[in-house]
mmCIF file of C-alpha atoms in Angstrom:
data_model
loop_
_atom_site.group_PDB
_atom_site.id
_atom_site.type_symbol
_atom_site.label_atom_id
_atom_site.label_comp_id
_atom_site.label_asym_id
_atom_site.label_seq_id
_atom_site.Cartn_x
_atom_site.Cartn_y
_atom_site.Cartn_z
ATOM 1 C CA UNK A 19 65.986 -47.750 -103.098
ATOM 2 C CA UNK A 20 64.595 -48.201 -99.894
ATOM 3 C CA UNK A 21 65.821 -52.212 -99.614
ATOM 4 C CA UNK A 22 69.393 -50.172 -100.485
ATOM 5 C CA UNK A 23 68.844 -47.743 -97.665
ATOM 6 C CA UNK A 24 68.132 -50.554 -94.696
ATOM 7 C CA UNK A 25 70.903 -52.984 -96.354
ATOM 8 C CA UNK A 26 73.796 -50.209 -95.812
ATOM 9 C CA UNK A 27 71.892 -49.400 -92.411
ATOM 10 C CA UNK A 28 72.572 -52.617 -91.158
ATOM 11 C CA UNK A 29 75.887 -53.283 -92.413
ATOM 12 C CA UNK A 30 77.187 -50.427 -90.651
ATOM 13 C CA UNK A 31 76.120 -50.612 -87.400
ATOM 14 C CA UNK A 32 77.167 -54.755 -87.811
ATOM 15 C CA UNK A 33 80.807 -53.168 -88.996
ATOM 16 C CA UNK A 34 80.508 -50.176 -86.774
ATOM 17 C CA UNK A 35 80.120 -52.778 -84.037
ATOM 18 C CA UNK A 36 82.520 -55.037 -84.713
ATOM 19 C CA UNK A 37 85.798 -52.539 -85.111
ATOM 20 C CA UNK A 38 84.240 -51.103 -81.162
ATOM 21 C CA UNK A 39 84.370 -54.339 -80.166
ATOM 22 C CA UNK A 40 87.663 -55.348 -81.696
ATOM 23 C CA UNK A 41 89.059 -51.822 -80.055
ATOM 24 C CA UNK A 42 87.366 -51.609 -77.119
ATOM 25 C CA UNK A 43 90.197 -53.083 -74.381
ATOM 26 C CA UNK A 44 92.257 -50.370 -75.603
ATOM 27 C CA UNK A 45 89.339 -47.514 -74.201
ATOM 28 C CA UNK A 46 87.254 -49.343 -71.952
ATOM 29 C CA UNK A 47 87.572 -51.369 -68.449
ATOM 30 C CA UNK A 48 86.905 -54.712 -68.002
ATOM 31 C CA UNK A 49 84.220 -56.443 -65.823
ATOM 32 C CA UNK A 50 85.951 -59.439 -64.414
ATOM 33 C CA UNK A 51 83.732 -62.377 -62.113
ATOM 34 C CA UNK A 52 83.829 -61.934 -58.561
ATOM 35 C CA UNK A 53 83.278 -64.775 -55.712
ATOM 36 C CA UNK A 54 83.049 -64.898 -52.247
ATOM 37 C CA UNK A 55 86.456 -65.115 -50.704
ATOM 38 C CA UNK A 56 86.596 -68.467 -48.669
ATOM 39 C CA UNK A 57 89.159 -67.148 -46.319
ATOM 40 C CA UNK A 58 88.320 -63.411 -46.062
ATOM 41 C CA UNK A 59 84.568 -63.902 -46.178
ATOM 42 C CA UNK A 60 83.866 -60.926 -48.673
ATOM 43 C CA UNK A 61 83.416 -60.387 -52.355
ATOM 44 C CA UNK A 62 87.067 -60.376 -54.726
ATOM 45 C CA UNK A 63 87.821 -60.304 -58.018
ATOM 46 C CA UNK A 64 88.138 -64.561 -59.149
ATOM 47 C CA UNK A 65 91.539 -65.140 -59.026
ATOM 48 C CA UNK A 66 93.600 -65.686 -62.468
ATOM 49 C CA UNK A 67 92.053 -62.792 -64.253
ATOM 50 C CA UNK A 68 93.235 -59.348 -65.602
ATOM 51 C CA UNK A 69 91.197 -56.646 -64.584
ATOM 52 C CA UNK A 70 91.780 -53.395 -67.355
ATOM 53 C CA UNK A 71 91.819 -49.806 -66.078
ATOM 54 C CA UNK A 72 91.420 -47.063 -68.743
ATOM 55 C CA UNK A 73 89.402 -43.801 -67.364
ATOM 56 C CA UNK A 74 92.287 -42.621 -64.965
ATOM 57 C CA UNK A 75 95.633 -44.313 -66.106
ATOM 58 C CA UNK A 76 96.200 -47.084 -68.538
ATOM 59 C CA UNK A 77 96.767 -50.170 -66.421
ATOM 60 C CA UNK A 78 96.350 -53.961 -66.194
ATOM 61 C CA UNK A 79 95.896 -55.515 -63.095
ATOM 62 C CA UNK A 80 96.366 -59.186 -62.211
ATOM 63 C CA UNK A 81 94.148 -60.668 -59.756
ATOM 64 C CA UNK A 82 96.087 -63.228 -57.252
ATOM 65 C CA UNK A 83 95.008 -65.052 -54.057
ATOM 66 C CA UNK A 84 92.530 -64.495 -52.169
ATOM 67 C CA UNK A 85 91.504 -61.110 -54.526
ATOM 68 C CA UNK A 86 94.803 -59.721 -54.259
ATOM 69 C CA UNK A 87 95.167 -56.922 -56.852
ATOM 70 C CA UNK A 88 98.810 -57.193 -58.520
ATOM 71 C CA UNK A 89 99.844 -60.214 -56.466
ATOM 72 C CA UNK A 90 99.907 -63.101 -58.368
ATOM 73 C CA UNK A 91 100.902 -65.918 -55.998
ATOM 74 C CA UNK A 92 101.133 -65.904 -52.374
ATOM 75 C CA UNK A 93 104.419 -65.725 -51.004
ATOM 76 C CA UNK A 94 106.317 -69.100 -49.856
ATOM 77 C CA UNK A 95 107.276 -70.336 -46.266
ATOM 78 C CA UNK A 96 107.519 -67.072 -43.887
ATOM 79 C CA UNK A 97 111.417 -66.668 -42.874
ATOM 80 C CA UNK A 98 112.416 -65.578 -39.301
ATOM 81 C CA UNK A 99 113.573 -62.742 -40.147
ATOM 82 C CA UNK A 100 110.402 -61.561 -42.361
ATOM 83 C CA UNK A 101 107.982 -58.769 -41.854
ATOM 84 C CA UNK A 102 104.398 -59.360 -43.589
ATOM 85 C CA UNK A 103 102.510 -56.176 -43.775
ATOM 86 C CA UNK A 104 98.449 -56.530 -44.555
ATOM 87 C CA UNK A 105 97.481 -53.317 -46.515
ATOM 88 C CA UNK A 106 93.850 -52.484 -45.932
ATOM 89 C CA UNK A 107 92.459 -49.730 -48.019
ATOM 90 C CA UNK A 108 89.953 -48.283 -50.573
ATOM 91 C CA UNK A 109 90.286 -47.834 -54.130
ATOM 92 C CA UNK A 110 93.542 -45.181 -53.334
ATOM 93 C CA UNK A 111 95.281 -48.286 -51.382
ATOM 94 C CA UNK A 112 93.909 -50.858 -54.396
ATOM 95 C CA UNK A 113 95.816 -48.969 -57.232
ATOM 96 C CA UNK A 114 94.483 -50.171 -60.322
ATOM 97 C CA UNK A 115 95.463 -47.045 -62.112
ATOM 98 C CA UNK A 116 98.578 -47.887 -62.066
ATOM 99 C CA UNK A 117 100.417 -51.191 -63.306
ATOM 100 C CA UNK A 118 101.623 -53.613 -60.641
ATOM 101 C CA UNK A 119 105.178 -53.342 -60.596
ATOM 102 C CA UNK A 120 103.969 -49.409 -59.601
ATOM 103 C CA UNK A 121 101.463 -50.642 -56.781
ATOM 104 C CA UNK A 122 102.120 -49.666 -53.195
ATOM 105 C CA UNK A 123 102.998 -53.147 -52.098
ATOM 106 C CA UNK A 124 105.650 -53.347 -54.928
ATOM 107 C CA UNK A 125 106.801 -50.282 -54.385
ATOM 108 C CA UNK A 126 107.364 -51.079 -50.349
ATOM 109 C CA UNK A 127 109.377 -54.327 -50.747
ATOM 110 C CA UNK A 128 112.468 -53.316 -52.888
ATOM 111 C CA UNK A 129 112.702 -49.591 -50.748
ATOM 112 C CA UNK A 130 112.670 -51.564 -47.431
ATOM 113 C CA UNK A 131 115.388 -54.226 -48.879
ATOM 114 C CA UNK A 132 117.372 -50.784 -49.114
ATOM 115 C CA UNK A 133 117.054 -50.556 -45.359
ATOM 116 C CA UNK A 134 118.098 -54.073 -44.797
ATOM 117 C CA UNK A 135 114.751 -54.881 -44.002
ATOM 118 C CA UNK A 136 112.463 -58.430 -45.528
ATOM 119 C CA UNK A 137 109.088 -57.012 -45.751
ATOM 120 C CA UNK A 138 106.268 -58.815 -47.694
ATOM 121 C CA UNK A 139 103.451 -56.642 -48.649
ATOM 122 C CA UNK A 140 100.236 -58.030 -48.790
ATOM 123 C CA UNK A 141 97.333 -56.012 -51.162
ATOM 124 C CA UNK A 142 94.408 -56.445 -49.625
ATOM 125 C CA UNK A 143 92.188 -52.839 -50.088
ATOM 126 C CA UNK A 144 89.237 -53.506 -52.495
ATOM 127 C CA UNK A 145 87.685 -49.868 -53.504
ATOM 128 C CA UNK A 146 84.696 -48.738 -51.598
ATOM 129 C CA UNK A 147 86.371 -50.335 -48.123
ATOM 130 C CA UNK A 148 86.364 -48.710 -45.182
ATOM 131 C CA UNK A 149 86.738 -49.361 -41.120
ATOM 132 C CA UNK A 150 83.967 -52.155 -40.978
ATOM 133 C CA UNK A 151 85.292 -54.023 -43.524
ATOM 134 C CA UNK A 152 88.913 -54.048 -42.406
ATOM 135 C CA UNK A 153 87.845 -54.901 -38.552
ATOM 136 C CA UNK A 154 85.721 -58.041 -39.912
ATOM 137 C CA UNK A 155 88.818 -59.178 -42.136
ATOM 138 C CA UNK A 156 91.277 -58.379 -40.051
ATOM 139 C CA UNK A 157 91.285 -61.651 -37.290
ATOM 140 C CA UNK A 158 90.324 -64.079 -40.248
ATOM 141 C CA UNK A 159 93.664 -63.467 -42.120
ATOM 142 C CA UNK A 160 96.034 -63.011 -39.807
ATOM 143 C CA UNK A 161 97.247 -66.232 -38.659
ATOM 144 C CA UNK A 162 96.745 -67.796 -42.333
ATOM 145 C CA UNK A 163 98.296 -65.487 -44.199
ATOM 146 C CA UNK A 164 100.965 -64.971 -41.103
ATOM 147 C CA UNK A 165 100.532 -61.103 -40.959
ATOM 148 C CA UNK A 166 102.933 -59.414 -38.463
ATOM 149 C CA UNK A 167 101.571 -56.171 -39.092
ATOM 150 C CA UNK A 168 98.435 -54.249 -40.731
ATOM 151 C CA UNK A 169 98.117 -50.897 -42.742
ATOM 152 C CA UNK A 170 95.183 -48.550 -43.005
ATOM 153 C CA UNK A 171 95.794 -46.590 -45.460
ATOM 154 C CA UNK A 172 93.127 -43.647 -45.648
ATOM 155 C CA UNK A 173 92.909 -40.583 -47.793
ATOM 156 C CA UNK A 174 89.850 -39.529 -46.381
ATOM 157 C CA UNK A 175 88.960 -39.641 -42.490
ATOM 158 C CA UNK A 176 85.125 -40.578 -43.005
ATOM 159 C CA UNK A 177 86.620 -43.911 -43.676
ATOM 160 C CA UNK A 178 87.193 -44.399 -40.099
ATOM 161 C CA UNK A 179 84.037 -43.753 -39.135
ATOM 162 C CA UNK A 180 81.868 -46.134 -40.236
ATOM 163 C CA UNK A 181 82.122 -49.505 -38.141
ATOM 164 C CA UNK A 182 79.676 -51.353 -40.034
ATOM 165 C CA UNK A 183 80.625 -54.023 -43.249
ATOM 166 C CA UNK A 184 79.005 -54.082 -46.282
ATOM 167 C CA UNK A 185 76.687 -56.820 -46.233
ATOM 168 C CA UNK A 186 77.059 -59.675 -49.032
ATOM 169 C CA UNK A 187 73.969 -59.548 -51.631
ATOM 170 C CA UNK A 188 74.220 -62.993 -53.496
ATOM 171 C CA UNK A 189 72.250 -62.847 -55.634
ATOM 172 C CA UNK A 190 73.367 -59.143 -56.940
ATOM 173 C CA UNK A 191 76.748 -61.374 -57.230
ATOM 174 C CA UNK A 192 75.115 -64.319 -59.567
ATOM 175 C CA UNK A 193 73.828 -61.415 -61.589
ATOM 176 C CA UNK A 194 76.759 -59.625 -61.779
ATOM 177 C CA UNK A 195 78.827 -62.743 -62.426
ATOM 178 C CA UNK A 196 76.535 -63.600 -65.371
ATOM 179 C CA UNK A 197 76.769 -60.261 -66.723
ATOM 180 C CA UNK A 198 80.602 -60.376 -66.897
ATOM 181 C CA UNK A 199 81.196 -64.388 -68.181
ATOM 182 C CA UNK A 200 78.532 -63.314 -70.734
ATOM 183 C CA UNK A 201 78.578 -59.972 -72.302
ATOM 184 C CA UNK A 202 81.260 -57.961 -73.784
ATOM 185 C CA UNK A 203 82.895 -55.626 -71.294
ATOM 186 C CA UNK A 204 82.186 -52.509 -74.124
ATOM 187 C CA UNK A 205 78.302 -53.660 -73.929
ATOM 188 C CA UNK A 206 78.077 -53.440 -69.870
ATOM 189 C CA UNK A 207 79.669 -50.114 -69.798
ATOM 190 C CA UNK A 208 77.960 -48.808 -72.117
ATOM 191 C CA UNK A 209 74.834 -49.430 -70.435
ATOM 192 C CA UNK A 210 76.175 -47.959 -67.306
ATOM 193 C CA UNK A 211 77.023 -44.504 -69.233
ATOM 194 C CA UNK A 212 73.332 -44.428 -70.097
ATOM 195 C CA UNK A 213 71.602 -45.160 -67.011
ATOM 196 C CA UNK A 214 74.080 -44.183 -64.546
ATOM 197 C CA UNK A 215 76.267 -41.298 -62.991
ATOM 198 C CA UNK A 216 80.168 -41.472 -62.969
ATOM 199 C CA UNK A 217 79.671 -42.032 -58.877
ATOM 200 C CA UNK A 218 77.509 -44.749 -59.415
ATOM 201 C CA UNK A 219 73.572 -43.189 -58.864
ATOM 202 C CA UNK A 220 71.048 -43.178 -61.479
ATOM 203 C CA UNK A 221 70.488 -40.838 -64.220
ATOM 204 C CA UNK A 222 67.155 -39.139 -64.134
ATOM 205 C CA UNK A 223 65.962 -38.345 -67.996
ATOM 206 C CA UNK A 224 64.089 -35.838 -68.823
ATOM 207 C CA UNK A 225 61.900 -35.490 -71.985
ATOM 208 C CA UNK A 226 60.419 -31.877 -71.705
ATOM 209 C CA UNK A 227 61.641 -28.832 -73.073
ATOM 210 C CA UNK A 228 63.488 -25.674 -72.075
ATOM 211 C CA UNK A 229 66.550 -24.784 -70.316
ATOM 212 C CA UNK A 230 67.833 -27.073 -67.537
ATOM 213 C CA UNK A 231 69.623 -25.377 -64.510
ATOM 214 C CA UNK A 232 72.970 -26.837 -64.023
ATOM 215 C CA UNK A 233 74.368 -26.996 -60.455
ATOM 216 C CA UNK A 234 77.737 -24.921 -59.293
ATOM 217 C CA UNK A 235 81.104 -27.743 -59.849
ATOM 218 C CA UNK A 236 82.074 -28.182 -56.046
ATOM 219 C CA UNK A 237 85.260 -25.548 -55.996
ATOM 220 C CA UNK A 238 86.925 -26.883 -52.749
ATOM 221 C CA UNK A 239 87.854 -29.855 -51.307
ATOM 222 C CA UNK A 240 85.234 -31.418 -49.049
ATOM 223 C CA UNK A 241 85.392 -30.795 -45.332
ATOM 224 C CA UNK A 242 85.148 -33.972 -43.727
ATOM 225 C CA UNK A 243 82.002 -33.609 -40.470
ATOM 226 C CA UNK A 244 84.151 -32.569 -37.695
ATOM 227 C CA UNK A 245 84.208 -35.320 -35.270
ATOM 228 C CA UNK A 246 84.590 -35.183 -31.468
ATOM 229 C CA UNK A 247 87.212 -36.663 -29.199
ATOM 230 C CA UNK A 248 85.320 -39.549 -28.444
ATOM 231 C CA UNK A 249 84.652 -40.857 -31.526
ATOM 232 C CA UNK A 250 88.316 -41.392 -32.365
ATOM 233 C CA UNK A 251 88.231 -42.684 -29.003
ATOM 234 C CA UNK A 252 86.172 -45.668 -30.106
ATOM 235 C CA UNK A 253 87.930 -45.801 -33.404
ATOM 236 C CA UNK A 254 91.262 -46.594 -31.898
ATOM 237 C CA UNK A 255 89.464 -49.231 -29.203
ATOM 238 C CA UNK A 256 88.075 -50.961 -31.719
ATOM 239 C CA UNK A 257 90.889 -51.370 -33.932
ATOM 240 C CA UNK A 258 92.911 -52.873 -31.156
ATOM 241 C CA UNK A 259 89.806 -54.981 -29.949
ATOM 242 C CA UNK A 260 90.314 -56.321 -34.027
ATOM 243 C CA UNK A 261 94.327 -57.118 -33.237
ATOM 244 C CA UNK A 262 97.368 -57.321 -31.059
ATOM 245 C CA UNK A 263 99.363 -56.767 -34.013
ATOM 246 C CA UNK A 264 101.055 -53.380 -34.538
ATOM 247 C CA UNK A 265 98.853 -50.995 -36.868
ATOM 248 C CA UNK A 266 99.725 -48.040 -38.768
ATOM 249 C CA UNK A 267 97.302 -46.031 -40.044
ATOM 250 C CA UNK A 268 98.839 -43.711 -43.122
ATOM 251 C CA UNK A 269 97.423 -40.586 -43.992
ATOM 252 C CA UNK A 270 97.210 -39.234 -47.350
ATOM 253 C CA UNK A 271 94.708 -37.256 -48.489
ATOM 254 C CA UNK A 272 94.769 -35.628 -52.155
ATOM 255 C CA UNK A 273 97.128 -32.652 -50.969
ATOM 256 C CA UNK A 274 98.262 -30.394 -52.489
ATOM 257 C CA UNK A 275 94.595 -29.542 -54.259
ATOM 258 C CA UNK A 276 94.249 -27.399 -57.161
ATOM 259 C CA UNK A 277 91.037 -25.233 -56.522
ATOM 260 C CA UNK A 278 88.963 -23.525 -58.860
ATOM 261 C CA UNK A 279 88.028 -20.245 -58.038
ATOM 262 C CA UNK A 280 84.889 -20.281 -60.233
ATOM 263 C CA UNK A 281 82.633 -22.129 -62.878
ATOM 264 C CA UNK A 282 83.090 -18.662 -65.123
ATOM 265 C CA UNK A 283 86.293 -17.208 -63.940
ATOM 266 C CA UNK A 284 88.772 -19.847 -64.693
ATOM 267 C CA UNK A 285 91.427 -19.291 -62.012
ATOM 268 C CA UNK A 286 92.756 -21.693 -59.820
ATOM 269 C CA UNK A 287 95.576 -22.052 -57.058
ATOM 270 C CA UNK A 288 97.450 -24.854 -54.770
ATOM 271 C CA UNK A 289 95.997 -25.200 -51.569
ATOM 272 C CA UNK A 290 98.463 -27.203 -48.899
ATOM 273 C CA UNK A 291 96.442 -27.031 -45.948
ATOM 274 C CA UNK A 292 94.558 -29.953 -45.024
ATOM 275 C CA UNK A 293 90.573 -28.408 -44.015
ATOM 276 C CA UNK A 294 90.963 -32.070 -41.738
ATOM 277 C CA UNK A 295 93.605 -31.075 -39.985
ATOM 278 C CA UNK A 296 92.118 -30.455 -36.205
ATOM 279 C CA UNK A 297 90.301 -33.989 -36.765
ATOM 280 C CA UNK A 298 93.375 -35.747 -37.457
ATOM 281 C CA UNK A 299 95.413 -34.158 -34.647
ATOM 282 C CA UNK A 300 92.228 -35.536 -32.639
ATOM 283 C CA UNK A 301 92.432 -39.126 -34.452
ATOM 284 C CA UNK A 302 96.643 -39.346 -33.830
ATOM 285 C CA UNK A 303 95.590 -38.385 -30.238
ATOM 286 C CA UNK A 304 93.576 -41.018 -29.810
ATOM 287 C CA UNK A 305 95.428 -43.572 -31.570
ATOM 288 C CA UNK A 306 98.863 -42.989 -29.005
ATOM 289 C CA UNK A 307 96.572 -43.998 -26.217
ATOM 290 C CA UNK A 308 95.910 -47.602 -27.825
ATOM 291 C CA UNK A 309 100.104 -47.941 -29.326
ATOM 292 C CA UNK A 310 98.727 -47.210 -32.816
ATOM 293 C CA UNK A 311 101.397 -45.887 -34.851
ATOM 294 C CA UNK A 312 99.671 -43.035 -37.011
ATOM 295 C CA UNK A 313 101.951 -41.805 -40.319
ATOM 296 C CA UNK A 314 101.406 -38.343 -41.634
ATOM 297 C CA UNK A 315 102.498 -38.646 -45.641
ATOM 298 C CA UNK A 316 100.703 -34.695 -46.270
ATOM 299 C CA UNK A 317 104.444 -32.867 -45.904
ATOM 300 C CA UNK A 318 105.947 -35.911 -47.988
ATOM 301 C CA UNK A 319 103.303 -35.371 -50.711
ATOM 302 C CA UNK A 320 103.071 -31.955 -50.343
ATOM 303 C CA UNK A 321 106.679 -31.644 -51.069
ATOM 304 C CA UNK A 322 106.476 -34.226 -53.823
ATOM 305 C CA UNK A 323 104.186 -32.111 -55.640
ATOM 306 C CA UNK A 324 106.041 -28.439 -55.354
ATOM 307 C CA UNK A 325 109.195 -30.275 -56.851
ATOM 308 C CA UNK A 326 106.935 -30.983 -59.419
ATOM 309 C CA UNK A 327 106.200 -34.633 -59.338
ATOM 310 C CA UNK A 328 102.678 -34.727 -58.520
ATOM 311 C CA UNK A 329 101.736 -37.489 -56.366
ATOM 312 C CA UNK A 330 97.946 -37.186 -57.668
ATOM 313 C CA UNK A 331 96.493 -37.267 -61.418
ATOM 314 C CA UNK A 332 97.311 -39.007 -64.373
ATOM 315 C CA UNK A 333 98.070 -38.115 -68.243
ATOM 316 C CA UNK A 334 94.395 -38.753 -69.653
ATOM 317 C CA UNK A 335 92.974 -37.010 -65.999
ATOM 318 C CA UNK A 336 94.146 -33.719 -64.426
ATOM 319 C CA UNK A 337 97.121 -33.659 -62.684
ATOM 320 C CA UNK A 338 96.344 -32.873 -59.040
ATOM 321 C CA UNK A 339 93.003 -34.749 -58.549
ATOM 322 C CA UNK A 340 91.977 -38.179 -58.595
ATOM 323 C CA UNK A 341 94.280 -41.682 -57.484
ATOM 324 C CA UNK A 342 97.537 -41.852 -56.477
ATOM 325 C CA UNK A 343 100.061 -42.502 -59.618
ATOM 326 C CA UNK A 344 102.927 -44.269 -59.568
ATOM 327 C CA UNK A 345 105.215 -41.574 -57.619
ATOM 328 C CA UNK A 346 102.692 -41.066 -54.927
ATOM 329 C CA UNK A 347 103.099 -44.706 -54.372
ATOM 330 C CA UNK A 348 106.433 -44.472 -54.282
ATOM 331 C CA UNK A 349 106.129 -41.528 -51.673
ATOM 332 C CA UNK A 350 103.790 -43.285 -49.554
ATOM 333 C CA UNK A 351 105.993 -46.125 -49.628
ATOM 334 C CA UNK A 352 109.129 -44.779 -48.362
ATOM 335 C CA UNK A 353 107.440 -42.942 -45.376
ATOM 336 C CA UNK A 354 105.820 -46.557 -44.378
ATOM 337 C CA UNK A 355 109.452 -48.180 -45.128
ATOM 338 C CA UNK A 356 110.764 -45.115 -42.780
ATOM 339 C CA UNK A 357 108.597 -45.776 -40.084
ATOM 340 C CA UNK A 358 109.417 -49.852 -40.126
ATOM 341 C CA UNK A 359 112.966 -48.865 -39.877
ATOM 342 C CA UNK A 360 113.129 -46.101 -37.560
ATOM 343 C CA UNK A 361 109.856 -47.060 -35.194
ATOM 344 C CA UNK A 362 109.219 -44.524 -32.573
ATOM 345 C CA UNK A 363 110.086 -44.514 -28.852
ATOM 346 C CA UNK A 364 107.227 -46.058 -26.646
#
């Protein structure tokens, strides 16, 4: 009875096992190698692979040159008459909740052929970037990759503020390399469920008994440190220390925002105003005095969003709050497209 007991034990967790694996790339994300980009001098995705998306949107992504997310080849001989836009971002620029053809670079190219315009877009955000790591990149690729023109594209100011790039760790690479040429994408993320928060820090576990006091959800967006003059100052120096190219740094932060009211009372309403809005005014300030061009997409989103096409959110999230989706893009994309066609007075 016993031998009986173990013997249908082990046959279903083998079976139980095997249909997760077999199903897993339709639920779970992929772990794809990574190497150290020759020409960029950071850590990409290998180029070749798919990288799946499945916690907020259901997308594939295919990894091009040079770490490219949704950018399969680079493009051929620049023309006279073409504009090559770098796109420097986070995970919001990157897009991999989203399928390619839905990116922000794809989205750019066809609107600004619409404006009699030959733009080439070129993806280069990886999530987690911010100003150090687009400074450092930013004189290595240029002449290469023949970029006329570079976009920052921020949803959150803090991301101008740090001027420092994250430094390469080897051999946390060959480990993590390893890990994804050897074990099953299912396996690694499972692990990561156990031992690790959604942001990325560690669980703590606790064995003892009794009730556990659980911390208020945060109910409003987060206020960004207000920052003085003179650090936008320095942000817009340094940026044109990094290039004599024109720069355009896009703003689009998750607006609108559906708020909670309260963990109990389950109320919420659409808040439009930006709790950033005195730094930016400081940051576009700062940015005129250096010829940066600084786009504003909040109205453009904002308006999106009460015609009710949410630029934010996605069908297995909640509408309103995480990554761009595929008509934010598309929003974003014809206010940069607007602003390459109709460039301000200097």
């Amino acid at each position: 009875m016993t031998k009986l007991l173990v013997a249908k034990w082990f046959i279903g967790a083998v079976v139980g096992t095997a249909l997760v694996a077999v199903s897993s790339p339709l639920f779970v994300r992929s772990y794809v190698p990574s190497r150290i980009d020759s020409l960029r001098q950071v850590v990409v995705p290998a180029n070749g692979h798919q990288y799946r998306w499945r916690s907020e949107g259901y997308a594939t992504t295919r990894i091009g040159p040079h770490g490219m997310p949704g950018l399969e080849q680079l493009p051929a001989q620049k023309k006279p008459s073409e504009i090559r836009l770098a796109i420097w971002g986070d995970s919001q620029a990157e897009g991999v909740s989203v399928e390619d053809r839905f990116k922000l670079h794809s989205q750019i190219e066809p609107l600004a052929r619409t404006e009699q315009l030959n733009v080439v877009a070129l993806p280069l955000a990886r999530s987690g970037d911010d100003l150090g790591d687009w400074l450092a990149q930013i004189p290595r690729v240029e002449e290469p990759l023949g970029v006329d023109a570079h976009v920052l594209f921020i949803a959150e100011l803090s991301d101008l503020t740090d001027f420092v790039p994250v430094a390469i760790n080897k051999s946390t690479l060959v480990t993590q390399n390893q890990l994804a040429s050897t074990v099953p994408s299912f396996v690694i993320q499972a692990a990561r469920n156990a031992l690790q928060h959604p942001d990325g820090t560690q669980k703590r576990f606790r064995f003892s008994l009794g009730p556990v006091r659980r911390s208020e959800p945060r109910l409003v967006p987060a206020l960004v440190k207000e920052v003085d003059g003179d650090l936008w100052h320095q942000v817009a120096e340094r940026i044109r220390l990094a290039t004599g190219k024109d720069v355009y740094i896009v703003y689009a932060p998750v607006l609108p925002a559906i708020v909670t009211s309260g963990a109990h009372v389950p109320k919420s309403r659409i808040e439009r105003a930006d709790l950033n809005d005195q730094s930016f005014r400081k940051l576009r300030q700062s940015a005129m005095e250096f010829a940066i061009n600084v786009i504003d997409v909040r109205p453009d989103l904002i308006a999106s969003a009460d015609a009710n096409r949410w630029p934010h959110g996605f069908h297995n999230g909640r509408i309103g709050e995480g990554h761009l989706n595929a008509t934010g893009y598309r929003v974003v994309a014809k206010k940069i497209v607007n602003e390459l066609a109709n460039p301000p007075a200097r």
